[in-house]
Tab-separated table of C-alpha atoms and ligand atoms in Angstrom:
chain	number	residue	atom	x	y	z
J	1	MET	CA	100.719	103.258	115.295
J	2	HIS	CA	98.932	105.115	113.752
J	3	ASP	CA	102.134	105.383	115.513
J	4	ALA	CA	102.689	102.546	113.122
J	5	GLU	CA	100.801	104.492	110.655
J	6	ALA	CA	103.302	106.934	111.654
J	7	LEU	CA	105.724	104.813	110.129
J	8	THR	CA	103.720	106.224	107.482
J	9	GLY	CA	101.371	106.779	104.635
J	10	LEU	CA	100.508	104.011	102.269
J	11	MET	CA	103.338	103.053	99.994
J	12	GLN	CA	103.288	100.340	97.439
J	13	VAL	CA	106.660	99.530	95.996
J	14	SER	CA	108.248	96.578	94.352
J	15	GLN	CA	111.882	95.978	94.922
J	16	SER	CA	114.760	94.208	93.344
J	17	ALA	CA	116.530	91.513	95.240
J	18	GLY	CA	120.263	91.706	95.470
J	19	ARG	CA	122.645	89.691	93.361
J	20	GLY	CA	123.974	87.155	95.764
J	21	GLU	CA	126.188	84.158	95.213
J	22	GLU	CA	124.824	81.946	92.493
J	23	ALA	CA	123.352	78.789	93.976
J	24	ALA	CA	121.093	75.935	93.110
J	25	GLY	CA	118.009	77.491	91.608
J	26	ALA	CA	119.989	80.345	90.083
J	27	GLY	CA	118.018	82.422	87.624
J	28	LYS	CA	114.827	82.541	89.695
J	29	LYS	CA	113.120	85.873	90.046
J	30	VAL	CA	111.195	87.292	92.967
J	31	PHE	CA	108.589	90.034	92.734
J	32	ILE	CA	107.968	91.733	96.078
J	33	LYS	CA	105.040	94.054	96.593
J	34	THR	CA	105.177	96.101	99.760
J	35	PHE	CA	102.191	97.663	101.507
J	36	GLY	CA	102.368	99.973	104.500
J	37	CYS	CA	105.076	101.556	106.545
J	38	GLN	CA	108.862	101.983	106.383
J	39	MET	CA	109.286	98.915	108.565
J	40	ASN	CA	107.691	96.874	105.807
J	41	VAL	CA	109.922	98.536	103.195
J	42	TYR	CA	112.921	97.560	105.329
J	43	ASP	CA	111.583	94.016	105.781
J	44	SER	CA	111.065	93.635	102.016
J	45	GLU	CA	114.657	94.647	101.352
J	46	ARG	CA	115.868	92.129	103.910
J	47	MET	CA	113.676	89.395	102.398
J	48	ALA	CA	115.397	90.098	99.085
J	49	ASP	CA	118.769	89.761	100.859
J	50	VAL	CA	117.694	86.468	102.458
J	51	LEU	CA	116.638	85.054	99.075
J	52	ALA	CA	119.714	86.180	97.144
J	53	PRO	CA	121.937	83.259	98.267
J	54	ALA	CA	119.151	80.888	97.190
J	55	GLY	CA	119.535	82.169	93.624
J	56	TYR	CA	116.755	84.753	93.522
J	57	THR	CA	117.189	88.100	91.871
J	58	GLY	CA	114.543	90.776	91.933
J	59	THR	CA	112.148	91.740	89.209
J	60	GLU	CA	109.602	94.501	88.928
J	61	ASP	CA	107.716	92.532	86.272
J	62	LEU	CA	105.290	89.978	87.671
J	63	ARG	CA	105.404	88.018	84.396
J	64	GLU	CA	109.081	87.164	84.975
J	65	ALA	CA	108.651	86.043	88.565
J	66	SER	CA	108.783	82.485	89.899
J	67	LEU	CA	108.075	83.767	93.421
J	68	VAL	CA	105.715	86.575	94.427
J	69	ILE	CA	105.761	87.996	97.929
J	70	LEU	CA	103.002	90.280	99.152
J	71	ASN	CA	104.380	92.058	102.209
J	72	THR	CA	101.177	93.188	103.845
J	73	CYS	CA	100.102	95.883	106.285
J	74	HIS	CA	97.256	95.595	108.769
J	75	ILE	CA	96.959	99.254	109.659
J	76	ARG	CA	94.700	100.424	106.885
J	77	GLU	CA	91.057	99.623	106.655
J	78	LYS	CA	90.140	96.518	104.700
J	79	ALA	CA	93.799	95.481	104.560
J	80	ALA	CA	92.963	91.810	104.162
J	81	GLU	CA	90.452	92.576	101.379
J	82	LYS	CA	93.152	94.434	99.451
J	83	VAL	CA	95.433	91.430	99.794
J	84	TYR	CA	92.709	89.052	98.593
J	85	SER	CA	91.998	91.206	95.564
J	86	GLU	CA	95.733	91.313	94.754
J	87	LEU	CA	95.849	87.540	95.241
J	88	GLY	CA	93.010	87.103	92.742
J	89	ARG	CA	95.039	88.918	90.092
J	90	ILE	CA	98.198	86.929	90.834
J	91	ARG	CA	96.316	83.644	90.926
J	92	GLN	CA	95.344	84.129	87.275
J	93	VAL	CA	99.027	84.491	86.388
J	94	GLN	CA	99.750	81.379	88.477
J	95	GLU	CA	97.077	79.355	86.657
J	96	ALA	CA	98.339	80.437	83.221
J	97	ARG	CA	101.872	79.551	84.303
J	98	ARG	CA	100.806	76.106	85.475
J	99	ARG	CA	99.014	75.429	82.205
J	100	ALA	CA	102.362	76.148	80.533
J	101	GLY	CA	104.056	73.593	82.827
J	102	ARG	CA	105.828	76.061	85.150
J	103	ASP	CA	105.063	77.240	88.643
J	104	LEU	CA	104.600	80.516	90.464
J	105	VAL	CA	104.876	80.357	94.241
J	106	ILE	CA	102.822	82.932	96.129
J	107	ALA	CA	103.951	83.990	99.601
J	108	VAL	CA	102.068	86.341	101.923
J	109	ALA	CA	104.230	88.081	104.514
J	110	GLY	CA	103.804	90.882	107.056
J	111	CYS	CA	101.119	91.809	109.539
J	112	VAL	CA	98.059	90.486	107.682
J	113	ALA	CA	99.856	87.141	107.346
J	114	GLN	CA	100.555	87.220	111.085
J	115	ALA	CA	97.007	88.113	112.072
J	116	GLU	CA	95.016	86.065	109.587
J	117	GLY	CA	97.432	83.434	108.250
J	118	GLN	CA	95.377	80.303	108.962
J	119	GLU	CA	92.221	81.838	107.594
J	120	MET	CA	94.024	83.129	104.496
J	121	ALA	CA	95.436	79.705	103.705
J	122	LEU	CA	91.927	78.243	103.869
J	123	ARG	CA	90.306	81.008	101.866
J	124	ALA	CA	93.028	81.303	99.204
J	125	PRO	CA	94.633	77.899	98.560
J	126	ALA	CA	96.779	79.485	95.816
J	127	ILE	CA	99.000	80.760	98.652
J	128	GLY	CA	102.076	78.574	99.046
J	129	ILE	CA	103.666	80.263	102.049
J	130	VAL	CA	102.383	82.425	104.901
J	131	VAL	CA	105.189	84.056	106.837
J	132	GLY	CA	104.884	86.486	109.752
J	133	PRO	CA	107.137	89.532	110.237
J	134	GLN	CA	109.398	87.713	112.717
J	135	SER	CA	110.071	84.665	110.541
J	136	TYR	CA	111.043	85.887	107.078
J	137	HIS	CA	114.697	84.892	107.620
J	138	ARG	CA	113.337	81.332	107.201
J	139	LEU	CA	111.982	81.967	103.687
J	140	PRO	CA	114.481	79.698	101.849
J	141	MET	CA	113.595	76.796	104.188
J	142	LEU	CA	109.880	77.487	103.848
J	143	LEU	CA	110.242	77.469	100.046
J	144	GLU	CA	111.943	74.072	100.227
J	145	GLU	CA	109.278	72.744	102.554
J	146	HIS	CA	106.542	73.975	100.215
J	147	ALA	CA	108.285	72.482	97.160
J	148	LYS	CA	108.533	69.081	98.893
J	149	SER	CA	105.019	68.924	100.343
J	150	GLY	CA	103.081	70.940	97.757
J	151	LYS	CA	101.064	72.244	100.731
J	152	THR	CA	100.650	75.724	102.178
J	153	VAL	CA	103.368	76.290	104.758
J	154	ILE	CA	102.498	78.628	107.640
J	155	GLU	CA	105.184	80.199	109.845
J	156	THR	CA	104.014	82.878	112.257
J	157	GLU	CA	106.153	82.514	115.376
J	158	PHE	CA	107.553	85.530	117.287
J	159	PRO	CA	111.314	84.943	117.700
J	160	ALA	CA	112.531	88.458	116.795
J	161	ALA	CA	115.966	87.901	118.332
J	162	GLU	CA	116.497	84.827	116.172
J	163	LYS	CA	115.443	86.682	113.015
J	164	PHE	CA	117.985	89.479	113.351
J	165	GLY	CA	120.756	86.992	114.138
J	166	GLU	CA	120.023	85.058	110.935
J	167	LEU	CA	119.797	87.906	108.455
J	168	PRO	CA	122.657	88.081	105.949
J	169	SER	CA	124.643	91.257	105.327
J	170	PRO	CA	123.079	93.429	102.656
J	171	LYS	CA	125.131	93.074	99.470
J	172	ARG	CA	123.738	95.690	97.167
J	173	ARG	CA	125.040	99.192	96.812
J	174	ALA	CA	122.637	101.209	98.854
J	175	ALA	CA	120.819	104.463	98.282
J	176	PRO	CA	122.318	107.356	100.326
J	177	SER	CA	119.558	107.099	102.906
J	178	ALA	CA	118.666	103.798	104.571
J	179	PHE	CA	116.325	102.401	107.199
J	180	LEU	CA	117.689	100.286	110.024
J	181	THR	CA	115.397	98.450	112.419
J	182	ALA	CA	116.448	99.007	116.036
J	183	GLN	CA	113.297	97.910	117.819
J	184	GLU	CA	110.195	95.930	117.016
J	185	GLY	CA	106.840	95.310	118.600
J	186	CYS	CA	104.833	97.195	121.164
J	187	ASP	CA	103.648	96.733	124.751
J	188	LYS	CA	101.499	99.869	124.853
J	189	PHE	CA	98.173	98.343	123.732
J	190	CYS	CA	96.455	101.473	122.513
J	191	THR	CA	92.862	100.356	122.208
J	192	PHE	CA	92.600	101.092	118.456
J	193	CYS	CA	95.807	99.383	117.327
J	194	VAL	CA	96.660	95.901	116.065
J	195	VAL	CA	100.454	96.233	116.286
J	196	PRO	CA	100.880	94.544	119.710
J	197	TYR	CA	98.989	91.555	118.290
J	198	THR	CA	100.749	91.371	114.901
J	199	ARG	CA	104.306	92.395	115.814
J	200	GLY	CA	104.425	91.051	119.355
J	201	ALA	CA	106.069	92.415	122.502
J	202	GLU	CA	108.733	95.132	122.448
J	203	TYR	CA	112.121	93.790	121.432
J	204	SER	CA	115.313	95.850	121.094
J	205	ARG	CA	118.234	94.562	119.053
J	206	PRO	CA	121.611	94.552	120.816
J	207	ALA	CA	123.467	97.815	120.173
J	208	ALA	CA	126.535	96.050	118.736
J	209	GLU	CA	124.382	94.418	116.074
J	210	ILE	CA	122.848	97.764	115.094
J	211	LEU	CA	126.254	99.481	115.008
J	212	ASP	CA	127.631	96.681	112.797
J	213	GLU	CA	124.735	97.014	110.402
J	214	ALA	CA	125.196	100.804	110.357
J	215	ARG	CA	128.901	100.389	109.489
J	216	ARG	CA	128.046	97.942	106.715
J	217	LEU	CA	125.576	100.497	105.364
J	218	THR	CA	128.104	103.337	105.429
J	219	ASP	CA	130.628	101.038	103.707
J	220	ARG	CA	128.081	100.810	100.907
J	221	GLY	CA	127.710	104.565	100.601
J	222	VAL	CA	124.888	105.314	103.042
J	223	VAL	CA	125.202	108.723	104.713
J	224	GLU	CA	121.817	108.944	106.433
J	225	ILE	CA	120.210	106.304	108.655
J	226	THR	CA	116.674	106.312	110.010
J	227	LEU	CA	116.323	103.991	112.990
J	228	LEU	CA	112.993	102.214	112.865
J	229	GLY	CA	110.744	100.745	115.507
J	230	GLN	CA	107.049	100.731	116.306
J	231	ASN	CA	108.181	102.365	119.553
J	232	VAL	CA	111.740	103.210	118.689
J	233	ASN	CA	112.177	105.635	121.567
J	234	ALA	CA	111.357	102.772	123.958
J	235	TYR	CA	114.631	101.213	122.778
J	236	ARG	CA	116.371	99.349	125.637
J	237	GLY	CA	119.032	97.132	124.111
J	238	ALA	CA	122.103	95.353	125.413
J	239	GLY	CA	125.139	97.664	125.289
J	240	PRO	CA	128.273	96.427	123.485
J	241	SER	CA	130.165	95.861	126.731
J	242	GLY	CA	127.320	94.884	129.021
J	243	GLY	CA	124.658	97.031	130.628
J	244	GLY	CA	121.626	98.418	128.958
J	245	TRP	CA	121.558	101.164	126.348
J	246	ASP	CA	118.693	103.491	125.619
J	247	LEU	CA	118.027	105.345	122.382
J	248	PRO	CA	120.182	108.402	123.240
J	249	ASP	CA	123.137	106.057	123.943
J	250	LEU	CA	122.617	104.383	120.588
J	251	LEU	CA	122.278	107.699	118.733
J	252	ALA	CA	125.482	108.994	120.349
J	253	ALA	CA	127.416	105.880	119.298
J	254	LEU	CA	126.051	106.077	115.745
J	255	SER	CA	127.074	109.748	115.623
J	256	ASP	CA	130.666	108.617	116.115
J	257	ILE	CA	130.687	106.795	112.763
J	258	PRO	CA	132.556	109.375	110.658
J	259	GLU	CA	130.932	108.530	107.303
J	260	LEU	CA	127.455	108.813	108.755
J	261	GLN	CA	126.234	112.370	108.370
J	262	ARG	CA	122.577	112.272	109.303
J	263	LEU	CA	120.459	110.400	111.837
J	264	ARG	CA	116.721	110.144	112.277
J	265	PHE	CA	114.374	107.833	114.187
J	266	THR	CA	110.711	106.957	113.962
J	267	THR	CA	108.144	106.303	115.467
J	268	SER	CA	108.067	107.698	118.960
J	269	HIS	CA	105.603	107.530	121.835
J	270	PRO	CA	105.242	110.676	123.989
J	271	ASN	CA	105.699	108.616	127.185
J	272	GLU	CA	109.196	107.585	126.064
J	273	MET	CA	110.437	111.137	125.348
J	274	THR	CA	112.926	111.252	128.211
J	275	ALA	CA	114.930	114.337	129.202
J	276	LYS	CA	118.028	112.525	127.911
J	277	LEU	CA	116.458	111.948	124.489
J	278	ILE	CA	115.314	115.571	124.318
J	279	ALA	CA	118.865	116.656	125.187
J	280	ALA	CA	120.202	114.468	122.357
J	281	HIS	CA	118.373	116.792	119.955
J	282	ARG	CA	120.451	119.621	121.381
J	283	ASP	CA	123.767	117.782	121.640
J	284	LEU	CA	124.002	115.575	118.557
J	285	SER	CA	124.546	117.675	115.462
J	286	LYS	CA	123.956	114.671	113.203
J	287	LEU	CA	120.482	114.120	114.635
J	288	MET	CA	118.172	115.934	112.235
J	289	PRO	CA	115.804	118.595	113.584
J	290	TYR	CA	112.658	116.649	112.767
J	291	LEU	CA	110.584	114.453	115.033
J	292	HIS	CA	107.482	112.406	114.381
J	293	LEU	CA	105.483	112.439	117.619
J	294	PRO	CA	101.904	111.174	117.370
J	295	PHE	CA	99.351	112.837	119.655
J	296	GLN	CA	96.339	110.957	118.191
J	297	ALA	CA	93.646	113.067	119.904
J	298	GLY	CA	93.562	116.444	121.649
J	299	SER	CA	91.107	115.501	124.387
J	300	ASP	CA	92.304	113.861	127.602
J	301	ARG	CA	89.027	111.944	127.788
J	302	ILE	CA	89.660	110.361	124.379
J	303	LEU	CA	93.359	109.799	125.125
J	304	LYS	CA	92.276	107.828	128.185
J	305	ALA	CA	89.812	105.785	126.137
J	306	MET	CA	92.639	105.143	123.673
J	307	ASN	CA	94.859	103.940	126.560
J	308	ARG	CA	97.581	106.376	125.490
J	309	LYS	CA	98.605	106.861	129.144
J	310	HIS	CA	99.530	110.536	128.730
J	311	THR	CA	97.610	113.788	128.831
J	312	MET	CA	97.731	116.742	126.482
J	313	ALA	CA	99.551	118.716	129.202
J	314	ASP	CA	102.327	116.074	129.002
J	315	TYR	CA	102.442	116.425	125.221
J	316	PHE	CA	102.646	120.238	125.317
J	317	ARG	CA	105.424	120.062	127.930
J	318	ILE	CA	107.441	117.716	125.716
J	319	VAL	CA	106.994	119.998	122.697
J	320	GLU	CA	108.125	122.972	124.768
J	321	GLU	CA	111.211	121.134	126.030
J	322	LEU	CA	112.077	119.923	122.537
J	323	ARG	CA	111.830	123.448	121.162
J	324	ALA	CA	113.970	124.765	124.001
J	325	ALA	CA	116.588	122.099	123.234
J	326	ARG	CA	116.471	122.516	119.452
J	327	PRO	CA	114.606	125.712	118.491
J	328	ASP	CA	114.292	124.850	114.796
J	329	ILE	CA	112.913	121.329	115.356
J	330	ALA	CA	110.048	120.480	112.977
J	331	LEU	CA	107.294	118.246	114.310
J	332	SER	CA	105.052	115.826	112.538
J	333	THR	CA	102.264	113.772	114.035
J	334	ASP	CA	99.467	111.229	113.628
J	335	VAL	CA	95.870	112.069	114.470
J	336	ILE	CA	92.783	109.884	114.584
J	337	VAL	CA	89.432	111.570	114.075
J	338	GLY	CA	86.129	110.068	115.208
J	339	PHE	CA	87.354	107.622	117.846
J	340	PRO	CA	84.310	105.971	119.508
J	341	GLY	CA	82.561	108.461	121.777
J	342	GLU	CA	84.351	111.539	120.360
J	343	THR	CA	82.128	114.588	120.839
J	344	GLU	CA	82.329	117.845	118.909
J	345	GLU	CA	84.035	119.367	121.977
J	346	ASP	CA	86.620	116.548	122.016
J	347	PHE	CA	87.290	117.164	118.342
J	348	GLU	CA	87.650	120.906	118.936
J	349	GLU	CA	90.444	120.048	121.387
J	350	THR	CA	92.193	118.191	118.557
J	351	MET	CA	91.874	121.295	116.366
J	352	ARG	CA	93.187	123.503	119.180
J	353	THR	CA	96.159	121.155	119.657
J	354	ALA	CA	97.104	121.434	115.991
J	355	GLU	CA	96.741	125.220	116.142
J	356	LYS	CA	98.910	125.415	119.244
J	357	VAL	CA	101.722	123.109	118.101
J	358	GLN	CA	101.877	124.073	114.391
J	359	PHE	CA	102.974	120.868	112.684
J	360	ALA	CA	105.299	120.750	109.698
J	361	GLN	CA	103.646	117.557	108.543
J	362	ALA	CA	100.851	115.285	109.741
J	363	TYR	CA	99.057	112.057	108.955
J	364	SER	CA	95.394	112.165	109.873
J	365	PHE	CA	92.829	109.416	109.529
J	366	LYS	CA	89.250	108.570	110.286
J	367	TYR	CA	89.024	105.998	113.052
J	368	SER	CA	88.225	102.575	111.659
J	369	ALA	CA	87.631	99.528	113.812
J	370	ARG	CA	90.266	96.808	113.731
J	371	PRO	CA	88.828	93.391	114.588
J	372	GLY	CA	90.220	92.083	117.862
J	373	THR	CA	91.034	95.514	119.327
J	374	PRO	CA	89.102	96.815	122.380
J	375	ALA	CA	87.881	99.992	120.651
J	376	ALA	CA	86.200	97.912	117.958
J	377	GLU	CA	83.812	96.617	120.643
J	378	HIS	CA	82.643	100.087	121.753
J	379	ASP	CA	78.979	100.707	121.033
J	380	ASP	CA	79.401	104.483	120.613
J	381	GLN	CA	80.961	104.392	117.148
J	382	ILE	CA	80.810	107.707	115.277
J	383	ALA	CA	78.807	108.021	112.058
J	384	GLU	CA	80.915	107.989	108.888
J	385	GLU	CA	79.631	111.370	107.693
J	386	VAL	CA	80.559	112.994	111.023
J	387	LYS	CA	84.069	111.504	110.833
J	388	ALA	CA	84.452	112.648	107.228
J	389	GLU	CA	83.361	116.199	108.041
J	390	ARG	CA	85.725	116.446	111.032
J	391	LEU	CA	88.618	114.984	109.064
J	392	ALA	CA	88.087	117.510	106.257
J	393	ARG	CA	88.239	120.380	108.772
J	394	LEU	CA	91.366	119.013	110.420
J	395	GLN	CA	93.129	118.280	107.148
J	396	ALA	CA	92.428	121.799	105.863
J	397	LEU	CA	94.197	123.146	108.954
J	398	LEU	CA	97.113	120.694	108.790
J	399	SER	CA	97.620	121.266	105.052
J	400	ALA	CA	97.733	125.022	105.613
J	401	GLN	CA	100.332	124.506	108.353
J	402	GLN	CA	102.472	122.327	106.083
J	403	ALA	CA	102.247	124.868	103.239
J	404	ALA	CA	103.186	127.698	105.614
J	405	PHE	CA	106.131	125.711	106.971
J	406	ASN	CA	107.393	125.038	103.429
J	407	LYS	CA	106.852	128.632	102.268
J	408	ALA	CA	108.897	129.905	105.217
J	409	MET	CA	111.909	128.117	103.679
J	410	ALA	CA	111.946	130.361	100.582
J	411	GLY	CA	115.108	132.466	100.567
J	412	ARG	CA	116.853	130.249	103.110
J	413	THR	CA	119.857	128.042	102.405
J	414	LEU	CA	119.396	124.446	103.528
J	415	ASP	CA	121.682	121.427	103.543
J	416	VAL	CA	120.130	118.961	101.134
J	417	LEU	CA	121.044	115.289	100.817
J	418	TRP	CA	120.681	114.343	97.149
J	419	GLU	CA	119.109	110.902	97.044
J	420	ALA	CA	117.961	110.169	93.501
J	421	PRO	CA	117.660	111.567	89.993
J	422	GLY	CA	114.611	113.813	89.687
J	423	ARG	CA	111.705	113.120	87.363
J	424	LYS	CA	112.974	115.646	84.819
J	425	ASP	CA	116.285	115.317	82.984
J	426	GLY	CA	119.141	117.056	84.776
J	427	GLN	CA	117.162	117.300	88.012
J	428	LEU	CA	118.000	115.826	91.408
J	429	SER	CA	115.681	114.940	94.213
J	430	GLY	CA	116.706	115.125	97.854
J	431	ARG	CA	115.694	115.871	101.432
J	432	SER	CA	116.153	118.896	103.653
J	433	PRO	CA	117.043	118.455	107.340
J	434	TYR	CA	113.307	118.825	108.003
J	435	LEU	CA	112.514	115.862	105.715
J	436	GLN	CA	111.023	118.062	103.011
J	437	ALA	CA	111.388	116.851	99.419
J	438	VAL	CA	113.696	119.224	97.513
J	439	HIS	CA	114.318	119.416	93.760
J	440	ALA	CA	117.135	121.223	91.959
J	441	GLU	CA	119.112	121.121	88.743
J	442	GLY	CA	122.318	119.213	89.344
J	443	ALA	CA	124.752	116.598	88.105
J	444	HIS	CA	124.311	112.947	89.089
J	445	THR	CA	127.788	113.081	90.618
J	446	LEU	CA	126.136	114.915	93.521
J	447	LEU	CA	124.004	111.889	94.451
J	448	GLY	CA	124.846	110.811	97.979
J	449	ARG	CA	126.278	114.225	98.827
J	450	ILE	CA	124.932	117.005	100.992
J	451	THR	CA	125.107	120.473	99.471
J	452	ALA	CA	124.102	123.932	100.580
J	453	THR	CA	121.041	124.756	98.506
J	454	GLU	CA	119.190	128.033	98.249
J	455	ILE	CA	115.441	127.515	98.330
J	456	VAL	CA	113.809	129.627	95.638
J	457	SER	CA	110.227	128.423	95.827
J	458	ALA	CA	107.985	126.167	97.892
J	459	SER	CA	104.753	124.310	97.304
J	460	GLN	CA	102.456	122.228	99.502
J	461	ASN	CA	104.669	119.144	99.324
J	462	SER	CA	108.114	120.156	98.124
J	463	LEU	CA	110.773	122.811	97.751
J	464	HIS	CA	112.675	123.927	94.683
J	465	GLY	CA	116.230	125.084	95.113
J	466	VAL	CA	119.469	126.151	93.476
J	467	ILE	CA	122.599	124.267	94.498
J	468	LYS	CA	125.305	126.630	95.694
J	469	ASN	CA	128.930	126.120	94.777
B	1	SF4	S1	99.764	100.125	120.445
B	1	SF4	FE1	101.919	100.643	120.147
B	1	SF4	S2	102.218	100.724	117.924
B	1	SF4	FE2	100.015	100.820	118.315
B	1	SF4	S3	99.548	103.043	118.381
B	1	SF4	FE3	99.922	102.364	120.499
B	1	SF4	S4	102.102	102.803	120.808
B	1	SF4	FE4	101.786	102.827	118.587
């Protein structure tokens, strides 16, 4: 990812589990720490839902927890090292707890668990449970198994279909904007990426299941849904009455849910941007004019080495067609700098691509080798200082583009979905159609509503507005 990265910048959040039915073990608390992309944020929320009927409520205070889950991400460099260092800190809490006659179960979930589970269990015996991204619906059973045996329990199978069928309905009142996983896994095998190995083959949930989950979300007050998938635009799911559905079919059906006001999807591969999906950006008014479309590198030679299976001419054609279909569409992207063998001329092509497309937002990274991926074996790795210098040049350009895009909003009136109280008293924080963060003075009664908002000023990362009557 990188398209997965696409799924975006490093986030670390802890979440609260829902209040489910009280059951045996009531009163237990779970502390979940999430690393990585939106798919992991979604997975952490669903883990909390799965644990609620087993009596777990969430806590953001590690000292209160009887279960800690580290939901890990394998995209960033030294991901496993970060998990081990976090484990070291938690192990001290576990030891203190055991001296006091109580226990603290440590579970490692997510992509690092999937890729390195066996090794982790050997290296860090404090871990009680290792659970891969496709098996977290089995957490209550794994906890029981661990309690009975006292041994580390490892569950890293790939039955995605089974997982979605087993997940309980979310019970908490939701924020106005929610993620919903439509697709998982990847068959593309870009040579730099671990996702096909950690998340498995492409799997699309049946459309009826996604529509049901969307309706349950809107019943709980959600007005904006972002469909998630490592390759969400490769979605090919079973239609509700037989036949296959693609992503435009799914988006059209979701648009028919009256309470749902906004739709987004991420992350997309250029090769899956069909004419029908491009037309959906023209035809579906609820589909927001913002698309994350990684190009990764501007040189066809490097794209080939990355096994991206498209050329820059393909990418430019798609951008042109998207802008013809939806002239105000804002584009964001992922770029990797310093892929093995990248010459200065190759890098210049990346710079020219950014200049030509003009991105509203972008995530750019230095290439770093992921063990087990083909690119990690190349012997023409680029020196760190060369990568750093190229990345600095690219980021200066991309930051200027983002600032210019935001500044162009000043004086315009945008529809803003108010999602949360702002940091300052009396302030709200929300999102524009173009996914920009917007702040304005406003009453909390506006949370969950979309209001016309005049943008009065813009900075690098956010807009400030005045809510109109
Ligand atoms: S292998 Fe799949 S998930 Fe990874 S970058 Fe390529 S398309 Fe994205």
